[in-house]
mmCIF file of C-alpha atoms in Angstrom:
data_model
loop_
_atom_site.group_PDB
_atom_site.id
_atom_site.type_symbol
_atom_site.label_atom_id
_atom_site.label_comp_id
_atom_site.label_asym_id
_atom_site.label_seq_id
_atom_site.Cartn_x
_atom_site.Cartn_y
_atom_site.Cartn_z
ATOM 1 C CA MET A 1 26.182 -64.701 -16.621
ATOM 2 C CA ASN A 2 24.349 -66.199 -13.389
ATOM 3 C CA ARG A 3 20.845 -64.784 -13.159
ATOM 4 C CA GLN A 4 20.809 -65.655 -9.692
ATOM 5 C CA GLY A 5 23.942 -63.758 -8.632
ATOM 6 C CA SER A 6 24.140 -60.176 -7.258
ATOM 7 C CA THR A 7 26.218 -58.991 -10.206
ATOM 8 C CA TYR A 8 23.342 -59.689 -12.610
ATOM 9 C CA THR A 9 20.875 -58.136 -10.487
ATOM 10 C CA LEU A 10 23.069 -54.903 -10.078
ATOM 11 C CA PHE A 11 23.477 -55.019 -14.116
ATOM 12 C CA TYR A 12 19.694 -55.292 -14.410
ATOM 13 C CA SER A 13 18.896 -52.598 -12.101
ATOM 14 C CA LEU A 14 21.298 -50.294 -13.676
ATOM 15 C CA LEU A 15 20.060 -51.058 -17.219
ATOM 16 C CA LEU A 16 16.403 -50.449 -16.057
ATOM 17 C CA ILE A 17 17.253 -47.155 -14.556
ATOM 18 C CA LEU A 18 19.060 -45.949 -17.667
ATOM 19 C CA VAL A 19 16.091 -47.070 -19.916
ATOM 20 C CA VAL A 20 13.292 -45.743 -17.759
ATOM 21 C CA GLY A 21 15.775 -42.376 -17.257
ATOM 22 C CA VAL A 22 16.141 -42.003 -21.018
ATOM 23 C CA GLY A 23 12.331 -42.624 -21.633
ATOM 24 C CA LEU A 24 11.220 -40.201 -19.262
ATOM 25 C CA SER A 25 13.730 -37.532 -20.886
ATOM 26 C CA LEU A 26 12.383 -38.262 -24.175
ATOM 27 C CA VAL A 27 9.044 -37.829 -22.897
ATOM 28 C CA TYR A 28 9.742 -34.448 -21.477
ATOM 29 C CA GLN A 29 11.455 -33.088 -24.347
ATOM 30 C CA ALA A 30 8.441 -33.949 -26.390
ATOM 31 C CA LEU A 31 6.012 -32.526 -24.218
ATOM 32 C CA ARG A 32 8.048 -29.314 -23.196
ATOM 33 C CA PRO A 33 6.880 -27.154 -26.101
ATOM 34 C CA THR A 34 3.295 -28.005 -25.421
ATOM 35 C CA GLN A 35 3.713 -27.342 -21.530
ATOM 36 C CA GLU A 36 5.576 -24.032 -22.370
ATOM 37 C CA ARG A 37 2.671 -22.958 -24.491
ATOM 38 C CA ASN A 38 0.111 -23.707 -22.079
ATOM 39 C CA ILE A 39 2.168 -21.489 -19.150
ATOM 40 C CA ALA A 40 2.329 -18.711 -21.795
ATOM 41 C CA ASP A 41 -1.282 -18.993 -22.778
ATOM 42 C CA ASP A 42 -2.358 -19.047 -18.805
ATOM 43 C CA THR A 43 -0.219 -15.764 -18.318
ATOM 44 C CA LYS A 44 -1.740 -14.171 -21.160
ATOM 45 C CA LYS A 45 -5.209 -15.044 -19.955
ATOM 46 C CA GLN A 46 -4.432 -13.422 -16.385
ATOM 47 C CA ILE A 47 -3.246 -10.553 -18.046
ATOM 48 C CA LEU A 48 -6.349 -10.043 -20.116
ATOM 49 C CA ALA A 49 -8.575 -10.812 -17.094
ATOM 50 C CA ALA A 50 -7.037 -7.649 -15.140
ATOM 51 C CA ALA A 51 -8.661 -5.833 -18.245
ATOM 52 C CA ARG A 52 -11.862 -7.677 -17.889
ATOM 53 C CA ILE A 53 -11.324 -9.630 -20.876
ATOM 54 C CA SER A 54 -12.216 -13.276 -20.969
ATOM 55 C CA PRO A 55 -12.301 -15.889 -23.818
ATOM 56 C CA GLN A 56 -15.443 -17.119 -25.387
ATOM 57 C CA GLU A 57 -15.716 -20.636 -25.899
ATOM 58 C CA GLY A 58 -13.695 -21.883 -28.529
ATOM 59 C CA GLU A 59 -11.533 -18.634 -28.789
ATOM 60 C CA SER A 60 -8.018 -18.938 -28.756
ATOM 61 C CA ILE A 61 -6.088 -17.139 -25.962
ATOM 62 C CA SER A 62 -3.161 -16.181 -28.337
ATOM 63 C CA ASP A 63 -5.338 -14.636 -30.882
ATOM 64 C CA LEU A 64 -7.377 -12.702 -28.101
ATOM 65 C CA TYR A 65 -4.079 -11.614 -26.415
ATOM 66 C CA ALA A 66 -2.923 -10.469 -29.947
ATOM 67 C CA ALA A 67 -6.078 -8.385 -30.504
ATOM 68 C CA HIS A 68 -6.009 -6.673 -27.351
ATOM 69 C CA ILE A 69 -2.386 -6.373 -26.595
ATOM 70 C CA SER A 70 -0.918 -3.806 -28.832
ATOM 71 C CA GLU A 71 2.489 -3.572 -27.266
ATOM 72 C CA SER A 72 4.402 -4.397 -24.165
ATOM 73 C CA TYR A 73 7.747 -3.293 -23.114
ATOM 74 C CA ILE A 74 9.922 -2.772 -19.806
ATOM 75 C CA VAL A 75 10.307 0.401 -17.899
ATOM 76 C CA ASN A 76 12.652 1.420 -15.158
ATOM 77 C CA SER A 77 11.843 3.233 -11.886
ATOM 78 C CA GLU A 78 12.261 6.563 -13.337
ATOM 79 C CA GLY A 79 9.402 5.743 -15.787
ATOM 80 C CA GLU A 80 11.687 5.469 -18.863
ATOM 81 C CA ARG A 81 11.790 2.503 -21.347
ATOM 82 C CA VAL A 82 14.776 0.277 -21.043
ATOM 83 C CA ASP A 83 16.531 -1.930 -23.620
ATOM 84 C CA ALA A 84 16.442 -5.384 -22.047
ATOM 85 C CA SER A 85 16.947 -8.936 -23.265
ATOM 86 C CA GLY A 86 13.654 -10.559 -24.014
ATOM 87 C CA ASN A 87 10.367 -9.058 -23.856
ATOM 88 C CA ALA A 88 8.013 -8.326 -20.819
ATOM 89 C CA LEU A 89 6.623 -11.740 -20.668
ATOM 90 C CA ASP A 90 10.100 -13.215 -20.090
ATOM 91 C CA VAL A 91 10.517 -10.905 -17.125
ATOM 92 C CA ASN A 92 10.415 -12.977 -13.852
ATOM 93 C CA VAL A 93 8.480 -10.715 -11.508
ATOM 94 C CA ALA A 94 9.251 -13.105 -8.493
ATOM 95 C CA ASN A 95 12.737 -12.290 -8.742
ATOM 96 C CA GLN A 96 12.346 -8.345 -9.507
ATOM 97 C CA VAL A 97 10.236 -7.590 -6.389
ATOM 98 C CA LYS A 98 13.240 -8.903 -4.596
ATOM 99 C CA LEU A 99 15.427 -5.997 -5.841
ATOM 100 C CA PRO A 100 15.728 -2.605 -4.931
ATOM 101 C CA ASP A 101 13.229 -0.252 -6.813
ATOM 102 C CA ASN A 102 15.975 1.402 -8.905
ATOM 103 C CA GLU A 103 17.291 -1.967 -10.121
ATOM 104 C CA ARG A 104 14.062 -3.688 -11.197
ATOM 105 C CA GLU A 105 12.671 -4.364 -14.791
ATOM 106 C CA LEU A 106 8.901 -3.415 -14.783
ATOM 107 C CA PRO A 107 6.950 -4.996 -17.527
ATOM 108 C CA VAL A 108 3.851 -2.917 -19.118
ATOM 109 C CA TYR A 109 1.277 -4.437 -21.320
ATOM 110 C CA VAL A 110 -0.902 -1.923 -23.423
ATOM 111 C CA CYS A 111 -4.367 -3.147 -23.892
ATOM 112 C CA SER A 112 -6.865 -1.748 -26.086
ATOM 113 C CA THR A 113 -10.577 -2.294 -24.655
ATOM 114 C CA THR A 114 -14.014 -0.950 -25.489
ATOM 115 C CA ASP A 115 -13.555 1.538 -22.645
ATOM 116 C CA GLY A 116 -10.101 2.844 -24.023
ATOM 117 C CA THR A 117 -6.631 2.001 -23.723
ATOM 118 C CA LYS A 118 -5.457 0.233 -20.333
ATOM 119 C CA TYR A 119 -1.809 -0.235 -19.045
ATOM 120 C CA ILE A 120 -1.374 -3.534 -17.232
ATOM 121 C CA LEU A 121 1.272 -4.137 -14.520
ATOM 122 C CA PRO A 122 2.129 -7.279 -12.969
ATOM 123 C CA VAL A 123 2.391 -7.719 -9.142
ATOM 124 C CA TYR A 124 3.826 -10.318 -7.027
ATOM 125 C CA GLY A 125 4.142 -11.182 -3.348
ATOM 126 C CA ALA A 126 3.392 -13.691 -0.422
ATOM 127 C CA GLY A 127 0.399 -15.061 1.074
ATOM 128 C CA LEU A 128 -0.174 -17.211 4.189
ATOM 129 C CA TRP A 129 0.950 -20.407 2.485
ATOM 130 C CA GLY A 130 2.726 -19.538 -0.394
ATOM 131 C CA PRO A 131 3.145 -16.902 -3.247
ATOM 132 C CA ILE A 132 0.355 -14.774 -4.616
ATOM 133 C CA TRP A 133 0.445 -12.605 -7.796
ATOM 134 C CA GLY A 134 -1.681 -11.041 -10.188
ATOM 135 C CA TYR A 135 -2.076 -8.022 -12.623
ATOM 136 C CA VAL A 136 -3.706 -4.599 -12.312
ATOM 137 C CA ALA A 137 -5.019 -2.494 -15.147
ATOM 138 C CA PHE A 138 -4.924 1.168 -15.039
ATOM 139 C CA ASP A 139 -7.057 3.829 -17.048
ATOM 140 C CA ALA A 140 -4.946 6.063 -19.440
ATOM 141 C CA ASN A 141 -4.759 8.829 -16.843
ATOM 142 C CA GLY A 142 -2.384 6.650 -14.887
ATOM 143 C CA THR A 143 -4.045 6.841 -11.471
ATOM 144 C CA THR A 144 -7.353 5.042 -11.485
ATOM 145 C CA ILE A 145 -7.454 0.951 -11.356
ATOM 146 C CA TYR A 146 -9.591 -0.165 -14.319
ATOM 147 C CA GLY A 147 -9.434 -3.844 -13.119
ATOM 148 C CA ALA A 148 -7.415 -6.506 -11.227
ATOM 149 C CA TYR A 149 -6.894 -10.272 -11.304
ATOM 150 C CA PHE A 150 -5.232 -12.066 -8.519
ATOM 151 C CA ALA A 151 -4.053 -15.778 -8.133
ATOM 152 C CA HIS A 152 -2.274 -17.979 -5.382
ATOM 153 C CA GLN A 153 -0.413 -21.173 -5.125
ATOM 154 C CA GLY A 154 -1.802 -22.624 -2.011
ATOM 155 C CA GLU A 155 -4.011 -20.235 0.185
ATOM 156 C CA THR A 156 -6.808 -22.166 2.209
ATOM 157 C CA PRO A 157 -10.009 -22.959 -0.013
ATOM 158 C CA GLY A 158 -13.025 -20.686 1.135
ATOM 159 C CA LEU A 159 -10.549 -18.244 3.106
ATOM 160 C CA GLY A 160 -7.378 -16.846 1.573
ATOM 161 C CA ALA A 161 -8.187 -18.439 -1.689
ATOM 162 C CA GLU A 162 -11.083 -16.045 -2.022
ATOM 163 C CA ILE A 163 -8.529 -13.439 -3.475
ATOM 164 C CA GLU A 164 -8.880 -15.084 -6.867
ATOM 165 C CA LYS A 165 -12.671 -14.296 -7.002
ATOM 166 C CA PRO A 166 -14.308 -11.547 -8.593
ATOM 167 C CA ALA A 167 -16.155 -10.619 -5.361
ATOM 168 C CA PHE A 168 -12.773 -9.657 -3.892
ATOM 169 C CA SER A 169 -10.988 -8.364 -6.968
ATOM 170 C CA SER A 170 -13.706 -6.074 -8.557
ATOM 171 C CA GLN A 171 -13.467 -3.857 -5.253
ATOM 172 C CA PHE A 172 -10.343 -2.460 -6.943
ATOM 173 C CA ASP A 173 -12.122 -1.172 -9.888
ATOM 174 C CA GLY A 174 -11.955 2.655 -9.848
ATOM 175 C CA LYS A 175 -9.692 3.093 -6.919
ATOM 176 C CA LYS A 176 -6.957 5.616 -7.133
ATOM 177 C CA ILE A 177 -3.211 5.169 -6.152
ATOM 178 C CA PHE A 178 -2.382 8.636 -5.792
ATOM 179 C CA ASN A 179 -3.789 11.248 -3.259
ATOM 180 C CA THR A 180 -4.944 14.806 -4.139
ATOM 181 C CA GLU A 181 -1.414 16.118 -3.917
ATOM 182 C CA GLY A 182 0.151 13.458 -6.477
ATOM 183 C CA VAL A 183 1.667 11.220 -3.723
ATOM 184 C CA PHE A 184 1.668 7.353 -4.081
ATOM 185 C CA THR A 185 -0.837 6.064 -1.661
ATOM 186 C CA PRO A 186 -1.305 2.261 -1.463
ATOM 187 C CA ILE A 187 -4.571 0.940 -1.135
ATOM 188 C CA LEU A 188 -5.611 -0.487 2.237
ATOM 189 C CA ILE A 189 -7.305 -3.705 2.596
ATOM 190 C CA VAL A 190 -9.353 -3.768 5.946
ATOM 191 C CA LYS A 191 -11.994 -5.625 7.734
ATOM 192 C CA GLN A 192 -15.471 -4.989 7.208
ATOM 193 C CA GLY A 193 -16.704 -2.148 9.278
ATOM 194 C CA GLN A 194 -13.183 -0.665 9.891
ATOM 195 C CA ALA A 195 -13.133 1.703 6.909
ATOM 196 C CA PRO A 196 -10.490 4.368 7.165
ATOM 197 C CA ALA A 197 -11.020 8.116 6.857
ATOM 198 C CA GLY A 198 -9.611 9.723 3.963
ATOM 199 C CA ALA A 199 -8.119 6.683 2.390
ATOM 200 C CA GLU A 200 -8.791 4.227 -0.703
ATOM 201 C CA TYR A 201 -9.561 0.881 0.671
ATOM 202 C CA VAL A 202 -11.294 -2.592 0.049
ATOM 203 C CA ASN A 203 -12.689 -4.875 2.295
ATOM 204 C CA ALA A 204 -10.461 -7.932 3.196
ATOM 205 C CA VAL A 205 -11.551 -11.437 2.607
ATOM 206 C CA SER A 206 -13.456 -12.774 5.556
ATOM 207 C CA GLY A 207 -11.261 -15.218 7.618
ATOM 208 C CA GLY A 208 -8.372 -14.598 5.202
ATOM 209 C CA THR A 209 -6.628 -11.747 7.257
ATOM 210 C CA ILE A 210 -3.348 -12.784 6.586
ATOM 211 C CA THR A 211 -3.723 -13.372 2.809
ATOM 212 C CA SER A 212 -5.344 -10.077 2.685
ATOM 213 C CA GLN A 213 -2.430 -8.217 4.394
ATOM 214 C CA GLY A 214 -0.173 -10.156 1.951
ATOM 215 C CA VAL A 215 -2.154 -8.419 -1.076
ATOM 216 C CA GLN A 216 -1.910 -4.894 0.544
ATOM 217 C CA LYS A 217 1.997 -5.456 0.759
ATOM 218 C CA MET A 218 2.023 -7.110 -2.648
ATOM 219 C CA LEU A 219 0.384 -3.981 -4.376
ATOM 220 C CA ALA A 220 2.571 -1.302 -2.342
ATOM 221 C CA ASN A 221 5.728 -3.087 -3.111
ATOM 222 C CA SER A 222 5.066 -3.924 -6.650
ATOM 223 C CA LEU A 223 3.345 -0.777 -7.752
ATOM 224 C CA LEU A 224 5.456 1.944 -5.982
ATOM 225 C CA PRO A 225 8.476 1.449 -8.497
ATOM 226 C CA TYR A 226 5.792 2.338 -11.383
ATOM 227 C CA ALA A 227 4.884 5.630 -9.777
ATOM 228 C CA ALA A 228 6.928 7.748 -12.077
ATOM 229 C CA PHE A 229 5.632 5.771 -15.273
ATOM 230 C CA LEU A 230 2.159 6.083 -14.069
ATOM 231 C CA LYS A 231 2.744 10.093 -13.207
ATOM 232 C CA ASN A 232 3.866 10.213 -16.949
ATOM 233 C CA LEU A 233 0.803 8.568 -18.050
ATOM 234 C CA SER A 234 -1.336 11.153 -16.092
ATOM 235 C CA LYS A 235 0.678 14.089 -17.600
ATOM 236 C CA THR A 236 0.358 12.774 -21.009
ATOM 237 C CA SER A 237 -3.754 12.198 -20.499
ATOM 238 C CA GLN A 238 -3.959 15.743 -19.265
ATOM 239 C CA LYS A 239 -1.986 17.073 -22.253
ATOM 240 C CA ASP A 240 -4.262 15.091 -24.530
ATOM 241 C CA GLU A 241 -7.387 16.577 -22.838
ATOM 242 C CA THR A 242 -6.317 20.251 -23.019
ATOM 243 C CA GLU A 243 -5.319 19.971 -26.835
#
């Protein structure tokens, strides 16, 4: 074959593309289990962070998760457990929040802590530049937030990205999402000095107004479908206290 001809050049190019493509495919397949394990561990780490649990140096996330998450399951908007394919970790929350409340699969993670049993729920929404998400842990009474964790894909460093810092998320500790009449009431996120009367609120991130508003909308949209489930927790908690 004439190495100077166009046929040889085309053949060589196609062969090179085939070899490189096969090589990349083999590398991807070889690394895929590790990548999936790393993604799963990162999700587990975020779930635990909402319950104020962090791994110590050299501690395995999987072992820590197994030690604290005693159970996970899926409920519907009526607060009932549902049979679903896969487990709670398999639920794509980003897709679920787009559905009507009564069509959603709602993951629940039951976590044992030194402060008692907590129920951790995922949240997902939109910030200024991309998706934001997180997990909110509730006390067994079903109304009081024990802890929260938030993350983002591309919010501005020093501004909207501050939602991932404890200085912001720790403000949610102890906040209640039901008013005295038992009605679901989203937590407001307001600028400093603009505290609303008679409502639970936290201070917005300075310079991150749109991202802060995104967190408020995310919490309202993601947690409202859990209202019946959380009320059931409240009833069970009150019953246990009277017995």
